[in-house]
Short mmCIF file of C-alpha atoms in Angstrom, two decimals:
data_model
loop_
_atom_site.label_atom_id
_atom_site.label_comp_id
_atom_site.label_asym_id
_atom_site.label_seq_id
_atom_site.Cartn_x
_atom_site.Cartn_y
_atom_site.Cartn_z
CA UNK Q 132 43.59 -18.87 84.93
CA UNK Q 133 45.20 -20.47 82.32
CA UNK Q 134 42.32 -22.22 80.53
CA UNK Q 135 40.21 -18.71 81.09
CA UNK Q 136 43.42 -16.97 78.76
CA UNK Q 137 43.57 -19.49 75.90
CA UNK Q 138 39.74 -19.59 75.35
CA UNK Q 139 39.79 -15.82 75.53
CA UNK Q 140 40.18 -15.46 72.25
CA UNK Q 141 36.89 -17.91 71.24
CA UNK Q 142 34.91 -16.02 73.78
CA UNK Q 143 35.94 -12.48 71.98
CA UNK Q 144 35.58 -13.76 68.93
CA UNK Q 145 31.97 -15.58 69.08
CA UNK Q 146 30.96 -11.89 70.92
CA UNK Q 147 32.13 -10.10 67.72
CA UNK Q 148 30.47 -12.71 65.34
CA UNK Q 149 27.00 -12.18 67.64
CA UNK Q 150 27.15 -8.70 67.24
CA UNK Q 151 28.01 -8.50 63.57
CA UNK Q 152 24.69 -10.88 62.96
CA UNK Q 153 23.11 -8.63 65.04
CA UNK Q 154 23.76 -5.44 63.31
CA UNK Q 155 23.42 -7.15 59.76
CA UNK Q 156 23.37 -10.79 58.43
CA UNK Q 157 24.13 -10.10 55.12
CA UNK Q 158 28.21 -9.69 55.39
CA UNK Q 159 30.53 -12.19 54.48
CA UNK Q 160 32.76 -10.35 57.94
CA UNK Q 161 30.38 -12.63 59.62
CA UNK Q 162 31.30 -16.19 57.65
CA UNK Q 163 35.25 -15.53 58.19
CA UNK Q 164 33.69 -14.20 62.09
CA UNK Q 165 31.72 -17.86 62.26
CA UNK Q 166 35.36 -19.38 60.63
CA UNK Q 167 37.73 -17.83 62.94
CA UNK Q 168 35.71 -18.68 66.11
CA UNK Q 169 35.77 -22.42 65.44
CA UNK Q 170 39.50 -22.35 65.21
CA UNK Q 171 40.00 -21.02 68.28
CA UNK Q 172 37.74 -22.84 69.88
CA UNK Q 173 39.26 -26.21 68.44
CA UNK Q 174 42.99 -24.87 69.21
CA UNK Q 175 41.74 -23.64 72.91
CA UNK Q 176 40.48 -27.09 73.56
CA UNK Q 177 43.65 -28.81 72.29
CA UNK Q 178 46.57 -26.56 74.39
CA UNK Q 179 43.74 -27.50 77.74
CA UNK Q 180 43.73 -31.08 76.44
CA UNK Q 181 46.81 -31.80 75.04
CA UNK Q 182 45.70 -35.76 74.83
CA UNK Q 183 43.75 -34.71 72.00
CA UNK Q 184 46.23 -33.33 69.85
CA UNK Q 185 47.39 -36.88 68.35
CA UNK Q 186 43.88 -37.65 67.29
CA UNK Q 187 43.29 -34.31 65.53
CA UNK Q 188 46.58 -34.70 64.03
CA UNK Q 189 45.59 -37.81 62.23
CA UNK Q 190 42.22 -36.96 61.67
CA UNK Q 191 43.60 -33.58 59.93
CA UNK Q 192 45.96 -35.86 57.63
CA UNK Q 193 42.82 -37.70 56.89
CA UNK Q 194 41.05 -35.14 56.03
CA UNK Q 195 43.47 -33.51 53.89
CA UNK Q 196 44.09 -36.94 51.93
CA UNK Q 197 41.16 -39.00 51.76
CA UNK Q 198 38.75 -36.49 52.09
CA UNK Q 199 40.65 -34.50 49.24
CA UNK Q 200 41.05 -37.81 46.92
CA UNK Q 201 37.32 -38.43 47.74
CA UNK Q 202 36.00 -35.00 47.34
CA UNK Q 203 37.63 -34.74 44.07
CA UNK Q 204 36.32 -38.10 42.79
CA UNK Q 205 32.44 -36.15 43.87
CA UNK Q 206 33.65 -33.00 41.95
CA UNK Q 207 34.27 -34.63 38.74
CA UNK Q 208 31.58 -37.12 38.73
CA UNK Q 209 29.37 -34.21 39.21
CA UNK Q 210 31.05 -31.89 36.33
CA UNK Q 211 30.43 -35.03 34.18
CA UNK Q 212 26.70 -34.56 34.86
CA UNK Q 213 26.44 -31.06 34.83
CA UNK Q 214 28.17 -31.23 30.98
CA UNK Q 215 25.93 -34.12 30.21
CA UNK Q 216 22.51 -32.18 31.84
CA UNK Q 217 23.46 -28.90 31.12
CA UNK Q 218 25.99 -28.55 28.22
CA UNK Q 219 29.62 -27.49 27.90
CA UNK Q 220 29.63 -23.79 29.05
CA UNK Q 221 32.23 -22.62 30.92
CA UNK Q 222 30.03 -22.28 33.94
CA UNK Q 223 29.02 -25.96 33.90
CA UNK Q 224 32.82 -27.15 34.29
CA UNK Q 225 33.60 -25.76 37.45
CA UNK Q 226 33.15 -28.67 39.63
CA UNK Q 227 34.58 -30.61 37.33
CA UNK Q 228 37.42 -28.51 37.30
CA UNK Q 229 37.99 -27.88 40.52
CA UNK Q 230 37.65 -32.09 41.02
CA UNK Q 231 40.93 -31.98 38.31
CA UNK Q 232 42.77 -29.36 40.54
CA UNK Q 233 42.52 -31.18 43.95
CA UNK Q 234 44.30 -34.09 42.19
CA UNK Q 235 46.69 -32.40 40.94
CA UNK Q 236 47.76 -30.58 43.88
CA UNK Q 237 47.18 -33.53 46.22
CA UNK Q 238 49.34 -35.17 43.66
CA UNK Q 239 52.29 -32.22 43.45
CA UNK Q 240 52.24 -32.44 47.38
CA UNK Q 241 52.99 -36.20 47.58
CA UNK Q 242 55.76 -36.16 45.08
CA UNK Q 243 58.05 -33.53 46.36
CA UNK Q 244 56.79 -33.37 50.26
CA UNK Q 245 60.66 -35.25 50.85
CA UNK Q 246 62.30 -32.83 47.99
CA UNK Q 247 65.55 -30.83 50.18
CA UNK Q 248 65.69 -28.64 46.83
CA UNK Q 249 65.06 -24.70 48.37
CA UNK Q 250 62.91 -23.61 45.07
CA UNK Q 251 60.65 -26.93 44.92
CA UNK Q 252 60.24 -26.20 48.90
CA UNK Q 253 59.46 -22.78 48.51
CA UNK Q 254 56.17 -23.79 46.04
CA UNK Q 255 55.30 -26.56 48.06
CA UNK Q 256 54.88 -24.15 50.99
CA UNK Q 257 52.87 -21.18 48.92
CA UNK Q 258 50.77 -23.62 47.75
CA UNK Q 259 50.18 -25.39 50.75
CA UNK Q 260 49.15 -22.09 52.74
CA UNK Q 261 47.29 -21.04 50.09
CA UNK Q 262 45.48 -23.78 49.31
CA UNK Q 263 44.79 -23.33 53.43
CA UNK Q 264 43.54 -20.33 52.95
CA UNK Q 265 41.35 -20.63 50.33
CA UNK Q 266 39.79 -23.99 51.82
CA UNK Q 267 38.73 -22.11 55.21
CA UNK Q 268 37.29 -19.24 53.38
CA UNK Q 269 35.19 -21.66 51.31
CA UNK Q 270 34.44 -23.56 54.71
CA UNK Q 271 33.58 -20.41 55.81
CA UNK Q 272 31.25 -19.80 52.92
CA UNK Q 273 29.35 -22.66 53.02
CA UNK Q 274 29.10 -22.66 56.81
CA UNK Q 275 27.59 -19.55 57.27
CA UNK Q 276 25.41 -19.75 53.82
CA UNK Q 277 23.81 -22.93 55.05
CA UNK Q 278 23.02 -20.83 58.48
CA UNK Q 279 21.68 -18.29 56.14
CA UNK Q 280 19.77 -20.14 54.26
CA UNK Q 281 17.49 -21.03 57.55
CA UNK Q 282 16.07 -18.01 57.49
CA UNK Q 283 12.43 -17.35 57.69
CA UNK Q 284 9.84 -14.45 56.79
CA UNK Q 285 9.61 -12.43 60.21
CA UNK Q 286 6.21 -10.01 60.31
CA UNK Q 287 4.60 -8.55 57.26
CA UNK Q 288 6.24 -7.50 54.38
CA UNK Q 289 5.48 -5.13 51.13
CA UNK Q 290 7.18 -6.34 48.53
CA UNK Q 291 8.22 -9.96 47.33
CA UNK Q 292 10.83 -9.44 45.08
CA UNK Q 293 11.61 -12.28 42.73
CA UNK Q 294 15.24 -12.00 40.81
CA UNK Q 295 15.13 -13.79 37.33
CA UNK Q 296 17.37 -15.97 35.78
CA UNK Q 297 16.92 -16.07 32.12
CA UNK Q 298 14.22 -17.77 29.65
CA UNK Q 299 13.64 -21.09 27.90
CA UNK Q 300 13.42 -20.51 24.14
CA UNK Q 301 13.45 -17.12 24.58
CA UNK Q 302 9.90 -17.06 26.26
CA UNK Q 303 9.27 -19.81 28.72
CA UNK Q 304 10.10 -19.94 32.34
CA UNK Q 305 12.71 -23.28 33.38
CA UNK Q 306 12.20 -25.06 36.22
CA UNK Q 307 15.54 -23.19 38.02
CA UNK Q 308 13.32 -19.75 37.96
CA UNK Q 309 10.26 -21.92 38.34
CA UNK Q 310 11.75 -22.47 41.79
CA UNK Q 311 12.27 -18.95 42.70
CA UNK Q 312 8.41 -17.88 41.62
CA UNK Q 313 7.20 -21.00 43.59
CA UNK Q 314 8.63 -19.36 46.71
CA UNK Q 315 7.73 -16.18 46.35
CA UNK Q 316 3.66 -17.25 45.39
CA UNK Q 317 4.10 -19.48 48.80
CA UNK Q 318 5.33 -16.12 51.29
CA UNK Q 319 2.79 -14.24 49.52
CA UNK Q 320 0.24 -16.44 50.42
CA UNK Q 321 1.34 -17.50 53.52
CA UNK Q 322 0.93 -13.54 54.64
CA UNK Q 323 -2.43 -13.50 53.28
CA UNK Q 324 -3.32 -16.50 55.32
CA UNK Q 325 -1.98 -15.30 58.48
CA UNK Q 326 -4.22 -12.22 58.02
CA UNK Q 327 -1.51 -9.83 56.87
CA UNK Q 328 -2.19 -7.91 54.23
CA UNK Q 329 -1.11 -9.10 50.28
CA UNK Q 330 2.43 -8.29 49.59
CA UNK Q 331 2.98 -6.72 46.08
CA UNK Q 332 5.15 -9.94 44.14
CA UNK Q 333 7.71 -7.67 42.16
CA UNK Q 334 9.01 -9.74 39.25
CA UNK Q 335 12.77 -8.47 37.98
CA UNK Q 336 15.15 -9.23 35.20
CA UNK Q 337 15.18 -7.33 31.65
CA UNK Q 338 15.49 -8.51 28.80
CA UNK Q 339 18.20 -10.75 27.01
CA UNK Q 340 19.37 -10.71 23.86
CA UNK Q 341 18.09 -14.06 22.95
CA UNK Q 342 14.99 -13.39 24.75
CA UNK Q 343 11.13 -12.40 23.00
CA UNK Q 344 10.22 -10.53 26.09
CA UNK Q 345 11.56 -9.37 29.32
CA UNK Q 346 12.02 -11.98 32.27
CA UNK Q 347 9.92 -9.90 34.39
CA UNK Q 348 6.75 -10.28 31.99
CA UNK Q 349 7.26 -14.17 31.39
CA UNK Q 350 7.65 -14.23 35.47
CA UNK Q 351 4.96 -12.58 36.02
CA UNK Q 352 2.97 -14.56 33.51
CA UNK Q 353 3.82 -17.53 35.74
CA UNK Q 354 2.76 -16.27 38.64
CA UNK Q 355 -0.74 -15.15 37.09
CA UNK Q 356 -1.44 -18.57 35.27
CA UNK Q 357 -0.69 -20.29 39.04
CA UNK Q 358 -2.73 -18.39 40.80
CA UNK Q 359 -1.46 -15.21 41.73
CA UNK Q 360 -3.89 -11.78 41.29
CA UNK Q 361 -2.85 -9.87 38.38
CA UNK Q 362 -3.17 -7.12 40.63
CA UNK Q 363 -0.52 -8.27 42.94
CA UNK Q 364 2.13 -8.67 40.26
CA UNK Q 365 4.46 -5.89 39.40
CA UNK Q 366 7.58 -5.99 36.92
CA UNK Q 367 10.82 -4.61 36.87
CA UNK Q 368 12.15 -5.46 32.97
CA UNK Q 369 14.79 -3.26 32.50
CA UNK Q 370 17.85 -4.85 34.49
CA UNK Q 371 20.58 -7.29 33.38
CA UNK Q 372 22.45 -7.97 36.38
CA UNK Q 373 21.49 -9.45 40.04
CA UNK Q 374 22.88 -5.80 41.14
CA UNK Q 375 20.58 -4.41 39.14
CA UNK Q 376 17.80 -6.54 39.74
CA UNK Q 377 18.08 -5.33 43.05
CA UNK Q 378 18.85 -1.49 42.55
CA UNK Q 379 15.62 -1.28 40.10
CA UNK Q 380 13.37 -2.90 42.43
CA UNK Q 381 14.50 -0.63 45.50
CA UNK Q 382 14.09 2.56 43.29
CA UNK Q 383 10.50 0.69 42.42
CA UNK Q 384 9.73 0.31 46.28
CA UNK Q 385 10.67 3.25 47.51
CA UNK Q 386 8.40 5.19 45.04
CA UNK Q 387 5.85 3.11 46.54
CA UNK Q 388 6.30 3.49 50.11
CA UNK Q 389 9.77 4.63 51.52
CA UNK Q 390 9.33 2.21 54.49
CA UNK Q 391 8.68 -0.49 52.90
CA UNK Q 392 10.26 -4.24 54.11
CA UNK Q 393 10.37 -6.98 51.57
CA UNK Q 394 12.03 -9.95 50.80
CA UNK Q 395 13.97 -11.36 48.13
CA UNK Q 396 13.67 -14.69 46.66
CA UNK Q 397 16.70 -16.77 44.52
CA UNK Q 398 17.72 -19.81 44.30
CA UNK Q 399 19.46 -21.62 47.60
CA UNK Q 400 23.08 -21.47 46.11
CA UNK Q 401 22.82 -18.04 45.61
CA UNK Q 402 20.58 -16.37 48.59
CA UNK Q 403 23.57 -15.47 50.70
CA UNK Q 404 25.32 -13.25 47.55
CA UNK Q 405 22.07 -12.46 46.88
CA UNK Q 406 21.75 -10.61 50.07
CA UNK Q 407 25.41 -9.27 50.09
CA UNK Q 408 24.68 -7.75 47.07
CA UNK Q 409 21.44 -6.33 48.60
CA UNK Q 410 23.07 -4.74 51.30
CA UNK Q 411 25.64 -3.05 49.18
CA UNK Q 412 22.19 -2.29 47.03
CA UNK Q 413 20.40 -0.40 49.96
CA UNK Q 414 17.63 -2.73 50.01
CA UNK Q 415 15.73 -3.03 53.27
CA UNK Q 416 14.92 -6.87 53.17
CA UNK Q 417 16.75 -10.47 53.71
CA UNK Q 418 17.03 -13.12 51.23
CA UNK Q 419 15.47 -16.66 50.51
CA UNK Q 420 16.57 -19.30 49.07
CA UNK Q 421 14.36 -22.13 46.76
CA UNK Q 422 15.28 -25.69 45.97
CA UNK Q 423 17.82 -26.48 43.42
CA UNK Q 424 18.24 -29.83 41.82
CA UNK Q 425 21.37 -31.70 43.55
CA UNK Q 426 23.36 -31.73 40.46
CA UNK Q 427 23.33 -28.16 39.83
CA UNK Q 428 24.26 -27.34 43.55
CA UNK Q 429 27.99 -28.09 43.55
CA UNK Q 430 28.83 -26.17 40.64
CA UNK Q 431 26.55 -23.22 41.11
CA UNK Q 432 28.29 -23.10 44.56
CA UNK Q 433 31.51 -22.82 43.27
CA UNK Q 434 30.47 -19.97 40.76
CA UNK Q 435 29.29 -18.09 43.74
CA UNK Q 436 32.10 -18.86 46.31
CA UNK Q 437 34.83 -17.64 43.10
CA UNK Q 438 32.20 -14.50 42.84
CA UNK Q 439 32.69 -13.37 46.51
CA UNK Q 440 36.38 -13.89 46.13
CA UNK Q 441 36.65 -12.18 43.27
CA UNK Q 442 34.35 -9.36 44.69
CA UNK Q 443 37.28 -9.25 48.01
CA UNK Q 444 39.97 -9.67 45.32
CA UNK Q 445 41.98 -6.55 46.71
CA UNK Q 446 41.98 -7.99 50.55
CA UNK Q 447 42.54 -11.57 49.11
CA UNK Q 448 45.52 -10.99 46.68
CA UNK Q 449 47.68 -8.88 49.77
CA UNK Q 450 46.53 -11.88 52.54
CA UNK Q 451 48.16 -13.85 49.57
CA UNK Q 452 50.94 -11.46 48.98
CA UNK Q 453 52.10 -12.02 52.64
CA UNK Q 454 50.93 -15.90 52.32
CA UNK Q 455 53.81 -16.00 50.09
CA UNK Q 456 56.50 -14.08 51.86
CA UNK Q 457 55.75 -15.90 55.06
CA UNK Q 458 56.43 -19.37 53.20
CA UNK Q 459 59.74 -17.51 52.00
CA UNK Q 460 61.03 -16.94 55.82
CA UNK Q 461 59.39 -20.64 56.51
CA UNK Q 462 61.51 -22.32 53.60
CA UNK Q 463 64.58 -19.74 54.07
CA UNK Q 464 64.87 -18.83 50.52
#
């Protein structure tokens, strides 16, 4: 009876995170869902087998240290590549200086974990629950994006929607966007072969200030000169955002055909915003993901992990809010 009440919780809570899937997979409810399950699970099976508890103890402790010393050692090796690969814009030093921020807190915590003074107590516990929370929403993030990422074209579709990512020299596509076309000319083709009938690749992205001619055209352009029909290719040139990419292309659609299905193709980093962002768009259609080059990944992760918690930032700064006032009655200051 006992057992049945403390794994009540997992069982409730892997129901909820199978129906939210069910009803749409494109929510980040069903990453924190996915997060929260595997906690209760893990505490359920420690209270039933207490003789675990030491073990997880010290494997948490390892964790937390080594894997945090480690970890950070990856992040900065890999911001020193990204600046070296890809330059010194702000979005290129994330891992880098995220890699400098583990240390540091990692550092803060072993220097005043024995300090008795109330103040130096009271940070050391905000910024040890916060840096909790933060850690199992990325945890979250990355568990359920890598489930999302398996995803696979189910039936026909209309429309292959392609999102762009900006131009080379103002005209040519890179390899990053190079990615995304390659996917989208492989699910169009792959329908063809199957004897469906030829989905309509929709190229999107406007055109930048830098740029000779919209995204869309220079996409489409690639998709042509590899063997795509001309008469297959659409473009969408007039949007500057991946929200817009997405709102333009349904408006294109459903002028089309107001039942349409389709899928979207980005890069692997970004699918699971991607199709967050679709959802709050309207659009009736998942999200793929393409390669990305392993250097790129960490940091490109990052930018979109800080992008969903910016896009929660109301929910996330009052969970930190009480965060905060719950290390106050902890510390008793």
């Amino acid at each position: 009876m006992i057992a049945t009440l403390v794994f009540a919780p997992s069982v409730l809570l892997s129901a909820a995170f199978a129906y939210s899937v069910r009803r749409d997979r494109r929510m980040f409810r069903n990453a924190v869902l996915l997060g929260l399950t595997a906690v209760s699970t893990t505490v359920a099976v420690l209270v039933t087998k207490p003789a675990y508890a030491e073990v997880v103890v010290v494997l948490c402790f390892l964790v937390a240290v080594l894997g945090g010393l480690l970890l950070a050692a990856f992040l900065v090796a890999n911001g020193v590549t990204m600046v070296r690969k890809e330059g010194h814009r702000p979005a290129n030093l994330l891992s880098l200086a995220l890699g400098i921020s583990v240390v540091t807190v990692l550092l803060f915590l072993l220097l005043f974990l024995d300090n008795t003074n109330k103040l130096v107590e009271l940070v050391l516990g905000v910024v040890v629950l916060l840096s909790a929370y933060v850690f199992f929403l990325f945890a979250c993030f990355l568990g359920y994006a890598f489930l999302y990422g398996r995803n696979r074209v189910r039936g026909d579709v209309d429309f292959v929607v392609v999102l762009g990512s900006g131009l080379i020299g103002g005209e040519r596509v890179p390899p990053l966007l190079a990615s995304r076309l390659r996917r989208g000319l492989e699910v169009h083709d792959r329908q063809i072969e199957r004897g469906g009938r030829a989905p309509v690749l929709l190229t999107s992205g406007g055109q930048g200030a830098d740029e000779l001619l919209p995204e869309s055209s220079a996409m489409a352009r690639w998709l042509v000169a590899n063997g795509a029909p001309a008469a297959h290719v659409r473009e969408e040139g007039r949007s500057r955002t991946t929200d817009e990419n997405l709102r333009f292309s349904r408006a294109l659609m459903e002028t089309d055909d107001p039942g349409y299905v389709c899928v979207v193709v980005t890069n692997n980093f970004h699918a699971f915003r991607a199709a967050m962002t679709a959802r709050a768009a309207g659009v009736n259609g998942q999200v793929l993901g393409s390669p990305t080059a392993r250097y790129y990944w960490p940091s490109a992760t990052i930018r979109e992990f800080a992008a969903v918690l910016w896009e929660h930032r109301v929910i996330n700064l009052n969970i930190a809010v009480l965060l905060t006032a719950l290390a106050l009655v902890l510390t008793g200051s």
